[in-house]
GROMACS .gro file of C-alpha atoms in nm:
model
  506
    1MET     CA    1   1.128   1.415   6.545
    2ALA     CA    2   0.909   1.399   6.234
    3SER     CA    3   0.683   1.146   6.404
    4ILE     CA    4   0.640   1.378   6.704
    5LEU     CA    5   0.548   1.669   6.476
    6ARG     CA    6   0.288   1.457   6.298
    7GLN     CA    7   0.139   1.361   6.634
    8ILE     CA    8   0.118   1.728   6.739
    9VAL     CA    9  -0.053   1.833   6.416
   10ALA     CA   10  -0.290   1.536   6.435
   11SER     CA   11  -0.363   1.563   6.808
   12PRO     CA   12  -0.742   1.586   6.756
   13ARG     CA   13  -0.735   1.282   6.525
   14GLN     CA   14  -0.709   0.909   6.579
   15LYS     CA   15  -0.387   0.822   6.403
   16HIS     CA   16  -0.250   0.496   6.269
   17PRO     CA   17  -0.079   0.358   6.584
   18GLU     CA   18   0.248   0.265   6.413
   19ALA     CA   19   0.273   0.400   6.060
   20GLY     CA   20   0.131   0.739   6.159
   21LEU     CA   21  -0.067   0.774   5.836
   22ASP     CA   22  -0.368   1.002   5.824
   23LEU     CA   23  -0.627   0.818   5.612
   24CYS     CA   24  -0.962   0.649   5.640
   25TYR     CA   25  -1.175   0.410   5.436
   26VAL     CA   26  -1.494   0.597   5.346
   27ALA     CA   27  -1.610   0.273   5.183
   28ASP     CA   28  -1.443  -0.052   5.078
   29ASN     CA   29  -1.319   0.110   4.760
   30ILE     CA   30  -1.278   0.478   4.861
   31ILE     CA   31  -0.991   0.604   5.077
   32ALA     CA   32  -0.970   0.966   5.194
   33THR     CA   33  -0.637   1.105   5.309
   34SER     CA   34  -0.479   1.437   5.380
   35GLY     CA   35  -0.242   1.558   5.112
   36PRO     CA   36   0.092   1.376   5.122
   37SER     CA   37   0.413   1.566   5.067
   38SER     CA   38   0.762   1.496   4.938
   39THR     CA   39   0.912   1.829   5.041
   40PHE     CA   40   1.027   1.976   5.371
   41PRO     CA   41   0.902   2.100   5.607
   42GLN     CA   42   0.559   1.966   5.505
   43ARG     CA   43   0.658   1.598   5.508
   44ALA     CA   44   0.764   1.637   5.871
   45TYR     CA   45   0.404   1.685   5.982
   46ARG     CA   46   0.205   1.539   5.690
   47ASN     CA   47   0.185   1.194   5.533
   48PRO     CA   48   0.521   1.141   5.362
   49THR     CA   49   0.445   1.043   5.004
   50ASP     CA   50   0.673   0.739   5.010
   51ALA     CA   51   0.511   0.608   5.331
   52LEU     CA   52   0.162   0.645   5.183
   53VAL     CA   53   0.270   0.466   4.865
   54LYS     CA   54   0.421   0.178   5.064
   55PHE     CA   55   0.101   0.140   5.263
   56LEU     CA   56  -0.116   0.139   4.950
   57ASP     CA   57   0.118  -0.107   4.777
   58TYR     CA   58   0.100  -0.339   5.076
   59LYS     CA   59  -0.277  -0.322   5.116
   60HIS     CA   60  -0.384  -0.301   4.752
   61GLY     CA   61  -0.093  -0.398   4.527
   62ASN     CA   62  -0.129  -0.223   4.191
   63ASP     CA   63  -0.502  -0.168   4.238
   64TRP     CA   64  -0.504   0.189   4.366
   65ALA     CA   65  -0.504   0.531   4.202
   66ILE     CA   66  -0.518   0.886   4.334
   67TRP     CA   67  -0.766   1.167   4.262
   68GLU     CA   68  -0.631   1.500   4.383
   69PHE     CA   69  -0.814   1.834   4.413
   70ARG     CA   70  -0.542   2.081   4.518
   71ALA     CA   71  -0.526   2.406   4.322
   72GLU     CA   72  -0.238   2.500   4.551
   73GLY     CA   73  -0.029   2.207   4.419
   74THR     CA   74  -0.002   1.845   4.533
   75GLY     CA   75   0.334   1.863   4.710
   76TYR     CA   76   0.480   1.569   4.517
   77PRO     CA   77   0.551   1.480   4.152
   78ASP     CA   78   0.327   1.233   3.968
   79SER     CA   79   0.621   0.995   3.926
   80GLU     CA   80   0.628   0.925   4.302
   81VAL     CA   81   0.284   0.763   4.276
   82TYR     CA   82   0.370   0.571   3.955
   83GLY     CA   83   0.173   0.824   3.752
   84ARG     CA   84  -0.151   0.667   3.882
   85ILE     CA   85  -0.310   1.002   3.954
   86ARG     CA   86  -0.598   1.210   3.817
   87HIS     CA   87  -0.593   1.588   3.853
   88TYR     CA   88  -0.908   1.793   3.912
   89PRO     CA   89  -0.784   2.087   4.122
   90TRP     CA   90  -0.988   2.372   4.265
   91PRO     CA   91  -0.920   2.621   4.551
   92ASP     CA   92  -0.935   2.520   4.914
   93HIS     CA   93  -1.253   2.590   5.118
   94HIS     CA   94  -1.469   2.625   4.805
   95PRO     CA   95  -1.700   2.397   4.604
   96PRO     CA   96  -1.577   2.269   4.267
   97PRO     CA   97  -1.675   2.428   3.937
   98PHE     CA   98  -1.973   2.205   3.863
   99ALA     CA   99  -1.842   2.132   3.512
  100LEU     CA  100  -1.570   1.919   3.680
  101ILE     CA  101  -1.818   1.689   3.853
  102PRO     CA  102  -1.920   1.473   3.552
  103ASN     CA  103  -1.555   1.399   3.468
  104ILE     CA  104  -1.454   1.331   3.828
  105MET     CA  105  -1.743   1.089   3.871
  106ALA     CA  106  -1.685   0.915   3.536
  107SER     CA  107  -1.312   0.870   3.592
  108MET     CA  108  -1.366   0.722   3.939
  109ARG     CA  109  -1.643   0.496   3.805
  110ASP     CA  110  -1.426   0.370   3.517
  111TRP     CA  111  -1.138   0.287   3.751
  112LEU     CA  112  -1.365   0.094   3.988
  113LYS     CA  113  -1.630  -0.051   3.757
  114GLY     CA  114  -1.541   0.019   3.394
  115PRO     CA  115  -1.463  -0.229   3.115
  116ASP     CA  116  -1.092  -0.234   3.203
  117SER     CA  117  -1.140  -0.241   3.580
  118LYS     CA  118  -1.097  -0.538   3.808
  119VAL     CA  119  -1.222  -0.647   4.146
  120GLY     CA  120  -1.038  -0.504   4.445
  121ARG     CA  121  -0.950  -0.160   4.310
  122VAL     CA  122  -0.966   0.149   4.532
  123VAL     CA  123  -0.967   0.522   4.465
  124VAL     CA  124  -0.766   0.748   4.695
  125VAL     CA  125  -0.901   1.103   4.719
  126HIS     CA  126  -0.708   1.386   4.877
  127CYS     CA  127  -0.701   1.761   4.905
  128LYS     CA  128  -0.508   1.932   5.185
  129ALA     CA  129  -0.675   1.798   5.500
  130GLY     CA  130  -0.879   1.529   5.329
  131LYS     CA  131  -1.206   1.681   5.449
  132GLY     CA  132  -1.395   1.944   5.249
  133ARG     CA  133  -1.287   1.890   4.888
  134SER     CA  134  -1.222   1.518   4.938
  135GLY     CA  135  -1.552   1.475   5.120
  136THR     CA  136  -1.741   1.661   4.848
  137ALA     CA  137  -1.598   1.427   4.584
  138ALA     CA  138  -1.639   1.108   4.789
  139CYS     CA  139  -2.001   1.185   4.884
  140SER     CA  140  -2.078   1.285   4.525
  141TYR     CA  141  -1.951   0.947   4.404
  142LEU     CA  142  -2.158   0.754   4.656
  143ILE     CA  143  -2.467   0.952   4.553
  144SER     CA  144  -2.421   0.955   4.176
  145GLU     CA  145  -2.263   0.613   4.113
  146GLU     CA  146  -2.372   0.399   4.408
  147GLY     CA  147  -2.724   0.532   4.467
  148TRP     CA  148  -2.674   0.660   4.821
  149VAL     CA  149  -2.909   0.913   4.979
  150VAL     CA  150  -2.748   1.253   5.043
  151GLU     CA  151  -2.785   1.236   5.421
  152ASP     CA  152  -2.642   0.882   5.435
  153ALA     CA  153  -2.340   0.973   5.224
  154LEU     CA  154  -2.263   1.280   5.437
  155LEU     CA  155  -2.311   1.081   5.758
  156ARG     CA  156  -2.082   0.804   5.633
  157PHE     CA  157  -1.805   1.049   5.552
  158THR     CA  158  -1.840   1.221   5.889
  159THR     CA  159  -1.848   0.891   6.077
  160ARG     CA  160  -1.537   0.762   5.907
  161ARG     CA  161  -1.334   1.083   5.888
  162MET     CA  162  -1.417   1.291   6.196
  163ARG     CA  163  -1.377   1.233   6.566
  164SER     CA  164  -1.688   1.265   6.780
  165GLY     CA  165  -1.757   1.623   6.881
  166PHE     CA  166  -1.560   1.784   6.598
  167GLY     CA  167  -1.847   1.845   6.359
  168ALA     CA  168  -1.925   1.721   6.012
  169GLY     CA  169  -1.670   1.603   5.756
  170VAL     CA  170  -1.823   1.824   5.487
  171SER     CA  171  -1.927   2.135   5.679
  172ILE     CA  172  -1.887   2.434   5.445
  173PRO     CA  173  -2.238   2.548   5.341
  174SER     CA  174  -2.149   2.598   4.973
  175GLN     CA  175  -1.988   2.253   4.950
  176LEU     CA  176  -2.300   2.103   5.106
  177ARG     CA  177  -2.508   2.295   4.850
  178TRP     CA  178  -2.297   2.135   4.575
  179VAL     CA  179  -2.350   1.785   4.714
  180ARG     CA  180  -2.723   1.847   4.689
  181TYR     CA  181  -2.676   1.980   4.337
  182VAL     CA  182  -2.508   1.646   4.256
  183ASP     CA  183  -2.811   1.464   4.392
  184THR     CA  184  -3.041   1.672   4.168
  185TRP     CA  185  -2.809   1.616   3.871
  186THR     CA  186  -2.812   1.241   3.932
  187LYS     CA  187  -3.190   1.223   3.949
  188HIS     CA  188  -3.234   1.408   3.618
  189ARG     CA  189  -3.025   1.228   3.353
  190LYS     CA  190  -2.692   1.379   3.465
  191LEU     CA  191  -2.732   1.665   3.220
  192TYR     CA  192  -2.559   1.999   3.276
  193LEU     CA  193  -2.551   2.313   3.059
  194GLU     CA  194  -2.268   2.559   3.114
  195ARG     CA  195  -2.380   2.916   3.051
  196GLN     CA  196  -2.251   3.270   3.084
  197VAL     CA  197  -2.439   3.451   3.359
  198GLU     CA  198  -2.476   3.821   3.432
  199VAL     CA  199  -2.517   3.945   3.788
  200VAL     CA  200  -2.778   4.219   3.740
  201GLU     CA  201  -2.831   4.338   4.097
  202VAL     CA  202  -2.726   4.253   4.451
  203HIS     CA  203  -2.985   4.338   4.720
  204VAL     CA  204  -2.869   4.352   5.082
  205TRP     CA  205  -3.085   4.397   5.391
  206GLY     CA  206  -2.930   4.543   5.705
  207LEU     CA  207  -2.595   4.626   5.549
  208ARG     CA  208  -2.349   4.756   5.808
  209ASP     CA  209  -2.092   5.027   5.751
  210GLY     CA  210  -1.750   4.958   5.604
  211VAL     CA  211  -1.856   4.655   5.393
  212LYS     CA  212  -1.710   4.578   5.053
  213VAL     CA  213  -1.917   4.358   4.820
  214ALA     CA  214  -1.756   4.172   4.530
  215VAL     CA  215  -1.865   3.928   4.259
  216GLU     CA  216  -1.629   3.639   4.184
  217GLY     CA  217  -1.614   3.334   3.960
  218TYR     CA  218  -1.386   3.060   3.833
  219ILE     CA  219  -1.128   3.084   3.555
  220ASP     CA  220  -0.838   2.859   3.448
  221GLU     CA  221  -1.058   2.544   3.447
  222GLY     CA  222  -1.146   2.614   3.809
  223ARG     CA  223  -0.794   2.649   3.947
  224THR     CA  224  -0.835   3.023   4.008
  225ILE     CA  225  -1.105   3.243   4.158
  226LYS     CA  226  -1.123   3.582   3.985
  227ASN     CA  227  -1.275   3.901   4.121
  228PHE     CA  228  -1.496   4.021   3.835
  229HIS     CA  229  -1.627   4.331   4.010
  230THR     CA  230  -1.614   4.519   4.341
  231PHE     CA  231  -1.908   4.754   4.391
  232HIS     CA  232  -1.843   5.126   4.437
  233ARG     CA  233  -2.042   5.402   4.602
  234HIS     CA  234  -2.199   5.532   4.281
  235GLU     CA  235  -2.343   5.185   4.210
  236ARG     CA  236  -2.547   5.181   4.531
  237THR     CA  237  -2.905   5.290   4.592
  238ASN     CA  238  -3.054   5.306   4.943
  239VAL     CA  239  -3.424   5.221   4.981
  240ASP     CA  240  -3.663   5.176   5.271
  241GLY     CA  241  -3.777   4.830   5.375
  242SER     CA  242  -4.125   4.831   5.220
  243GLU     CA  243  -4.002   4.951   4.882
  244PHE     CA  244  -3.718   4.699   4.897
  245ASP     CA  245  -3.943   4.401   4.967
  246SER     CA  246  -4.187   4.496   4.690
  247THR     CA  247  -3.893   4.520   4.451
  248ILE     CA  248  -3.778   4.166   4.533
  249ALA     CA  249  -4.131   4.033   4.490
  250SER     CA  250  -4.138   4.154   4.129
  251THR     CA  251  -3.818   3.982   4.011
  252ALA     CA  252  -3.974   3.684   3.835
  253ASN     CA  253  -3.859   3.869   3.526
  254TYR     CA  254  -3.542   4.052   3.626
  255GLU     CA  255  -3.624   4.350   3.403
  256ASP     CA  256  -3.931   4.424   3.616
  257SER     CA  257  -3.705   4.491   3.913
  258LEU     CA  258  -3.498   4.759   3.746
  259PRO     CA  259  -3.739   5.059   3.732
  260LEU     CA  260  -3.700   5.135   4.102
  261SER     CA  261  -3.736   5.500   4.200
  262ASP     CA  262  -3.393   5.634   4.284
  263THR     CA  263  -3.343   5.722   4.647
  264LYS     CA  264  -3.090   5.988   4.737
  265ALA     CA  265  -2.794   5.837   4.925
  266GLN     CA  266  -2.794   5.945   5.289
  267LEU     CA  267  -2.433   6.038   5.341
  268ASP     CA  268  -2.459   6.308   5.610
  269GLY     CA  269  -2.239   6.252   5.912
  270VAL     CA  270  -2.062   5.950   5.766
  271GLN     CA  271  -1.684   5.922   5.767
  272GLN     CA  272  -1.550   5.781   5.441
  273GLN     CA  273  -1.283   5.511   5.469
  274ASP     CA  274  -1.141   5.484   5.120
  275GLY     CA  275  -1.328   5.746   4.918
  276SER     CA  276  -1.528   5.501   4.708
  277ASN     CA  277  -1.649   5.176   4.861
  278THR     CA  278  -1.746   5.237   5.222
  279ILE     CA  279  -2.113   5.186   5.305
  280GLU     CA  280  -2.260   5.449   5.536
  281ALA     CA  281  -2.362   5.355   5.888
  282GLY     CA  282  -2.724   5.258   5.943
  283ALA     CA  283  -2.810   5.162   5.583
  284ALA     CA  284  -3.110   4.931   5.624
  285ALA     CA  285  -3.150   4.818   5.265
  286VAL     CA  286  -2.920   4.868   4.968
  287ILE     CA  287  -2.941   4.775   4.601
  288PHE     CA  288  -2.615   4.745   4.410
  289ARG     CA  289  -2.644   4.795   4.035
  290PRO     CA  290  -2.317   4.770   3.842
  291SER     CA  291  -2.235   5.052   3.604
  292GLN     CA  292  -2.113   4.795   3.350
  293PRO     CA  293  -2.246   4.440   3.301
  294ILE     CA  294  -2.085   4.179   3.527
  295VAL     CA  295  -2.067   3.869   3.307
  296LEU     CA  296  -1.922   3.550   3.452
  297PRO     CA  297  -1.797   3.274   3.221
  298THR     CA  298  -1.986   2.994   3.398
  299ASN     CA  299  -2.293   2.926   3.613
  300ASP     CA  300  -2.076   2.926   3.928
  301ILE     CA  301  -2.111   3.258   4.112
  302ASN     CA  302  -1.951   3.374   4.438
  303ILE     CA  303  -2.061   3.683   4.630
  304ASP     CA  304  -1.788   3.796   4.868
  305PHE     CA  305  -1.814   4.029   5.168
  306GLU     CA  306  -1.545   4.196   5.372
  307ARG     CA  307  -1.595   4.456   5.645
  308ARG     CA  308  -1.319   4.694   5.750
  309ASN     CA  309  -1.276   4.956   6.021
  310LYS     CA  310  -1.015   5.227   6.003
  311ALA     CA  311  -0.712   5.179   6.226
  312ALA     CA  312  -0.411   5.395   6.302
  313TYR     CA  313  -0.090   5.447   6.106
  314GLY     CA  314  -0.222   5.351   5.765
  315TRP     CA  315  -0.380   5.020   5.870
  316THR     CA  316  -0.738   4.890   5.851
  317MET     CA  317  -0.893   4.624   6.072
  318VAL     CA  318  -1.091   4.350   5.896
  319THR     CA  319  -1.381   4.254   6.124
  320SER     CA  320  -1.598   4.041   5.889
  321VAL     CA  321  -1.522   3.793   5.611
  322ALA     CA  322  -1.789   3.580   5.441
  323HIS     CA  323  -1.890   3.453   5.098
  324VAL     CA  324  -2.145   3.230   4.928
  325TRP     CA  325  -2.136   3.021   4.608
  326PHE     CA  326  -2.438   2.921   4.402
  327ASN     CA  327  -2.491   2.775   4.057
  328ALA     CA  328  -2.742   2.948   3.829
  329PHE     CA  329  -2.823   2.630   3.631
  330PHE     CA  330  -2.942   2.448   3.942
  331GLU     CA  331  -3.101   2.755   4.102
  332GLY     CA  332  -3.279   2.802   3.767
  333HIS     CA  333  -3.425   2.447   3.786
  334GLY     CA  334  -3.235   2.325   3.480
  335PRO     CA  335  -3.219   1.954   3.571
  336GLU     CA  336  -3.591   1.942   3.655
  337ASN     CA  337  -3.679   2.094   3.316
  338ASN     CA  338  -3.474   1.861   3.095
  339GLY     CA  339  -3.183   2.106   3.079
  340ILE     CA  340  -3.396   2.411   2.995
  341ALA     CA  341  -3.311   2.627   3.295
  342ASP     CA  342  -3.475   2.957   3.377
  343PRO     CA  343  -3.319   3.247   3.183
  344ASP     CA  344  -3.315   3.461   3.499
  345GLY     CA  345  -3.376   3.426   3.870
  346VAL     CA  346  -3.286   3.522   4.223
  347PHE     CA  347  -3.073   3.355   4.489
  348GLU     CA  348  -3.138   3.442   4.851
  349ILE     CA  349  -2.950   3.364   5.173
  350ALA     CA  350  -2.923   3.495   5.530
  351TRP     CA  351  -2.599   3.591   5.704
  352ASP     CA  352  -2.596   3.275   5.916
  353GLY     CA  353  -2.595   3.059   5.600
  354MET     CA  354  -2.279   3.216   5.454
  355ASP     CA  355  -1.944   3.040   5.430
  356GLY     CA  356  -1.698   3.147   5.697
  357ILE     CA  357  -1.324   3.202   5.713
  358LYS     CA  358  -1.109   2.926   5.566
  359GLY     CA  359  -1.381   2.664   5.582
  360SER     CA  360  -1.495   2.744   5.936
  361ALA     CA  361  -1.821   2.886   6.069
  362ARG     CA  362  -1.631   3.192   6.193
  363LYS     CA  363  -1.722   3.509   6.003
  364GLY     CA  364  -1.649   3.786   6.252
  365THR     CA  365  -1.903   4.057   6.329
  366LYS     CA  366  -2.230   4.056   6.138
  367ALA     CA  367  -2.199   4.244   5.807
  368PHE     CA  368  -2.561   4.219   5.689
  369ASP     CA  369  -2.890   4.040   5.759
  370ARG     CA  370  -3.002   3.899   5.427
  371LEU     CA  371  -2.879   3.887   5.067
  372THR     CA  372  -3.053   3.842   4.732
  373VAL     CA  373  -2.867   3.813   4.399
  374VAL     CA  374  -3.059   3.889   4.078
  375TRP     CA  375  -2.905   3.710   3.778
  376ARG     CA  376  -2.980   3.637   3.414
  377VAL     CA  377  -2.830   3.426   3.137
  378VAL     CA  378  -2.629   3.603   2.866
  379ASP     CA  379  -2.733   3.490   2.517
  380ASP     CA  380  -2.459   3.413   2.267
  381GLY     CA  381  -2.584   3.692   2.042
  382GLU     CA  382  -2.536   3.957   2.307
  383LYS     CA  383  -2.230   4.172   2.352
  384GLY     CA  384  -1.978   3.968   2.548
  385GLY     CA  385  -2.163   3.643   2.476
  386THR     CA  386  -1.993   3.331   2.344
  387GLU     CA  387  -2.101   2.998   2.201
  388LEU     CA  388  -2.234   2.889   2.538
  389PRO     CA  389  -2.446   2.713   2.653
  390LEU     CA  390  -2.221   2.410   2.643
  391ILE     CA  391  -2.390   2.075   2.702
  392ILE     CA  392  -2.190   1.866   2.949
  393THR     CA  393  -2.281   1.505   3.020
  394GLU     CA  394  -2.108   1.234   3.217
  395PRO     CA  395  -1.885   1.033   2.980
  396LYS     CA  396  -2.014   0.681   2.929
  397GLU     CA  397  -1.810   0.374   3.019
  398GLY     CA  398  -1.531   0.329   2.767
  399GLU     CA  399  -1.541   0.690   2.647
  400PRO     CA  400  -1.241   0.921   2.704
  401VAL     CA  401  -1.270   1.125   3.024
  402PRO     CA  402  -1.110   1.472   3.016
  403GLU     CA  403  -0.872   1.565   3.296
  404THR     CA  404  -0.778   1.910   3.425
  405ALA     CA  405  -0.423   2.040   3.409
  406ALA     CA  406  -0.245   2.000   3.740
  407ALA     CA  407  -0.117   2.290   3.945
  408ASP     CA  408   0.258   2.312   4.000
  409TRP     CA  409   0.327   2.046   4.265
  410LYS     CA  410   0.616   2.249   4.408
  411THR     CA  411   0.386   2.537   4.512
  412ALA     CA  412   0.201   2.336   4.781
  413GLY     CA  413   0.232   2.522   5.110
  414HIS     CA  414   0.359   2.836   4.936
  415SER     CA  415   0.050   2.940   4.739
  416ASN     CA  416  -0.064   3.303   4.742
  417LEU     CA  417  -0.420   3.239   4.628
  418ALA     CA  418  -0.614   3.539   4.755
  419ALA     CA  419  -0.943   3.353   4.756
  420ILE     CA  420  -0.832   3.100   5.018
  421GLY     CA  421  -0.632   3.325   5.249
  422LYS     CA  422  -0.876   3.590   5.371
  423ASP     CA  423  -0.890   3.633   5.745
  424LEU     CA  424  -0.971   3.881   6.018
  425GLY     CA  425  -0.707   4.121   6.144
  426LEU     CA  426  -0.491   4.412   6.036
  427ARG     CA  427  -0.430   4.491   5.668
  428THR     CA  428  -0.215   4.747   5.500
  429GLU     CA  429  -0.384   5.046   5.339
  430SER     CA  430  -0.230   5.206   5.031
  431PRO     CA  431  -0.353   5.425   4.743
  432GLY     CA  432  -0.280   5.145   4.498
  433SER     CA  433  -0.497   4.892   4.679
  434VAL     CA  434  -0.808   5.092   4.757
  435GLY     CA  435  -1.111   4.864   4.769
  436VAL     CA  436  -0.913   4.546   4.713
  437SER     CA  437  -0.899   4.269   4.974
  438LYS     CA  438  -0.558   4.144   5.071
  439ALA     CA  439  -0.477   3.775   5.073
  440SER     CA  440  -0.427   3.735   5.446
  441SER     CA  441  -0.396   3.920   5.771
  442LEU     CA  442  -0.068   3.998   5.942
  443ARG     CA  443   0.107   3.712   6.114
  444SER     CA  444   0.401   3.713   6.346
  445SER     CA  445   0.730   3.656   6.169
  446GLY     CA  446   0.781   3.367   6.408
  447SER     CA  447   0.457   3.194   6.314
  448SER     CA  448   0.521   2.837   6.207
  449PRO     CA  449   0.336   2.636   5.943
  450LEU     CA  450   0.256   2.386   6.217
  451ALA     CA  451  -0.004   2.619   6.371
  452LYS     CA  452  -0.179   2.656   6.036
  453GLU     CA  453  -0.180   2.280   5.982
  454GLU     CA  454  -0.320   2.214   6.330
  455ASP     CA  455  -0.621   2.438   6.265
  456HIS     CA  456  -0.673   2.284   5.923
  457LEU     CA  457  -0.687   1.924   6.041
  458VAL     CA  458  -0.890   1.958   6.360
  459GLY     CA  459  -1.108   1.659   6.435
  460VAL     CA  460  -0.991   1.422   6.160
  461LYS     CA  461  -0.941   1.056   6.241
  462SER     CA  462  -0.790   0.753   6.068
  463HIS     CA  463  -0.923   0.399   6.051
  464GLY     CA  464  -1.014   0.111   5.824
  465ALA     CA  465  -1.334   0.030   5.641
  466ASP     CA  466  -1.495  -0.140   5.942
  467GLY     CA  467  -1.427   0.148   6.178
  468GLU     CA  468  -1.116  -0.011   6.329
  469GLU     CA  469  -0.780   0.158   6.367
  470LEU     CA  470  -0.546   0.054   6.089
  471VAL     CA  471  -0.324  -0.237   6.188
  472GLU     CA  472   0.053  -0.210   6.213
  473LEU     CA  473   0.232  -0.242   5.882
  474HIS     CA  474   0.462  -0.541   5.946
  475GLN     CA  475   0.602  -0.568   5.596
  476GLN     CA  476   0.641  -0.349   5.291
  477GLY     CA  477   0.549  -0.450   4.939
  478PRO     CA  478   0.240  -0.599   4.774
  479PRO     CA  479   0.033  -0.877   4.937
  480ARG     CA  480   0.145  -1.234   4.884
  481GLY     CA  481  -0.062  -1.455   4.655
  482GLY     CA  482  -0.398  -1.554   4.796
  483GLU     CA  483  -0.395  -1.292   5.074
  484GLN     CA  484  -0.693  -1.062   5.106
  485SER     CA  485  -0.617  -0.691   5.125
  486THR     CA  486  -0.973  -0.560   5.138
  487VAL     CA  487  -1.183  -0.474   5.440
  488ILE     CA  488  -1.546  -0.515   5.541
  489ALA     CA  489  -1.817  -0.257   5.467
  490SER     CA  490  -1.987  -0.024   5.716
  491PRO     CA  491  -2.079  -0.120   6.073
  492PRO     CA  492  -2.429  -0.273   6.074
  493ASP     CA  493  -2.567  -0.043   6.344
  494LEU     CA  494  -2.534   0.273   6.134
  495GLY     CA  495  -2.828   0.186   5.912
  496ILE     CA  496  -2.642   0.314   5.606
  497PRO     CA  497  -2.649   0.141   5.266
  498LYS     CA  498  -2.332  -0.052   5.188
  499VAL     CA  499  -2.104  -0.036   4.888
  500ALA     CA  500  -2.046  -0.389   4.761
  501SER     CA  501  -1.731  -0.541   4.904
  502PRO     CA  502  -1.476  -0.653   4.648
  503GLY     CA  503  -1.421  -1.028   4.634
  504PRO     CA  504  -1.103  -1.225   4.577
  505LYS     CA  505  -0.873  -1.088   4.313
  506SER     CA  506  -0.890  -1.262   3.978
   0.00000   0.00000   0.00000
């Protein structure tokens, strides 16, 4: 029965013909897999942890270790993988806090190529589906430690992980932006400065009615996304298009953009949804200025949008959900200027470039046309400032590499992280939750976790390092002496640079 369930969930994927394991070799020494589980019902339709461990033992002996990225919990205790696991969790469907990247890259490098490493080792990366977060980490390693070009790394991951016609392996726009940040970081001494950043203004062209706009960022070492501010009606100024464009053009110094002549809000004939946050119909251009400074603890900034329409019997209908992450250090050209990033700047994006619902391109109805975020760095001497900036470099070989605290492994599949559950549909409306987005839309009480898993794993495939389906596992246990457990590098017709194949074990 469990095997049938795994086949149903993995119907769009090419599965291991006998063992039923969902994994692929991104390179000779990098395996990507969906998150295994040791608990029911998840292990009925996911890789059972013990089966994955047996496969890795058979193929690679003691020469494998896991890197996991699940803020929702791994689904198994560390002891079930011999404690050979590194934890760097962050929320599903989002890019990592960039401060994690140097440590993730260094720890993978040390395992594969460090002073205490040995030939034949592999790293096993997993998140939930083994696509977005795993692909971001795997491509980042190929770029930063193996010298791959961004496009080649992304193509390799897609070719190895996804079935034809199901899109890219790393497809979320913000995660792709982070992969390119890694490329910039790699080309400029791998230097990163963590800074506190203030969101000064948010400029929106073509804002539709009923849209809530929020500013979010990471806390808890990146395990949690916090809503730092949701804009209210009194923080909004409507302007006409010409005045709006001239305002944006003068934001080289953010202070120059502030003295904008106030325009009276045009509220006539507009029905208010919640008394505070609803944007009036027909607003062509809006500037949001917070009444109190919005200071985020890191360079990582998320602007979140949700559009609601009033429904009957105390419900509202969510018709749009979208967000976008950017990093002020990279948008401020820090790597190119030897770590001296711009003290202020603007980030601009159109609606079509926003991240969609749960890692998809689906965002619902259009909520706006174009967005610009005006930001500036908070100095440590200012109110609310700290000792940042913090200089973060990639640990050298042999140096200790910090690790992030793991999420509770038992919470996998039961997490209530609001940032990863937003969807379209009906929401409850109550006086105590005015202006606050709920975690998820209503679902039928009979909805099974299988349906959620099927959507999450669409298009993933499983095969070995040469593009072949993994062979049947005839015996359990480590390889016998003298047997080779490695596989060949990429197919020659792809035109992609190869990671060196490990030789015979010493």
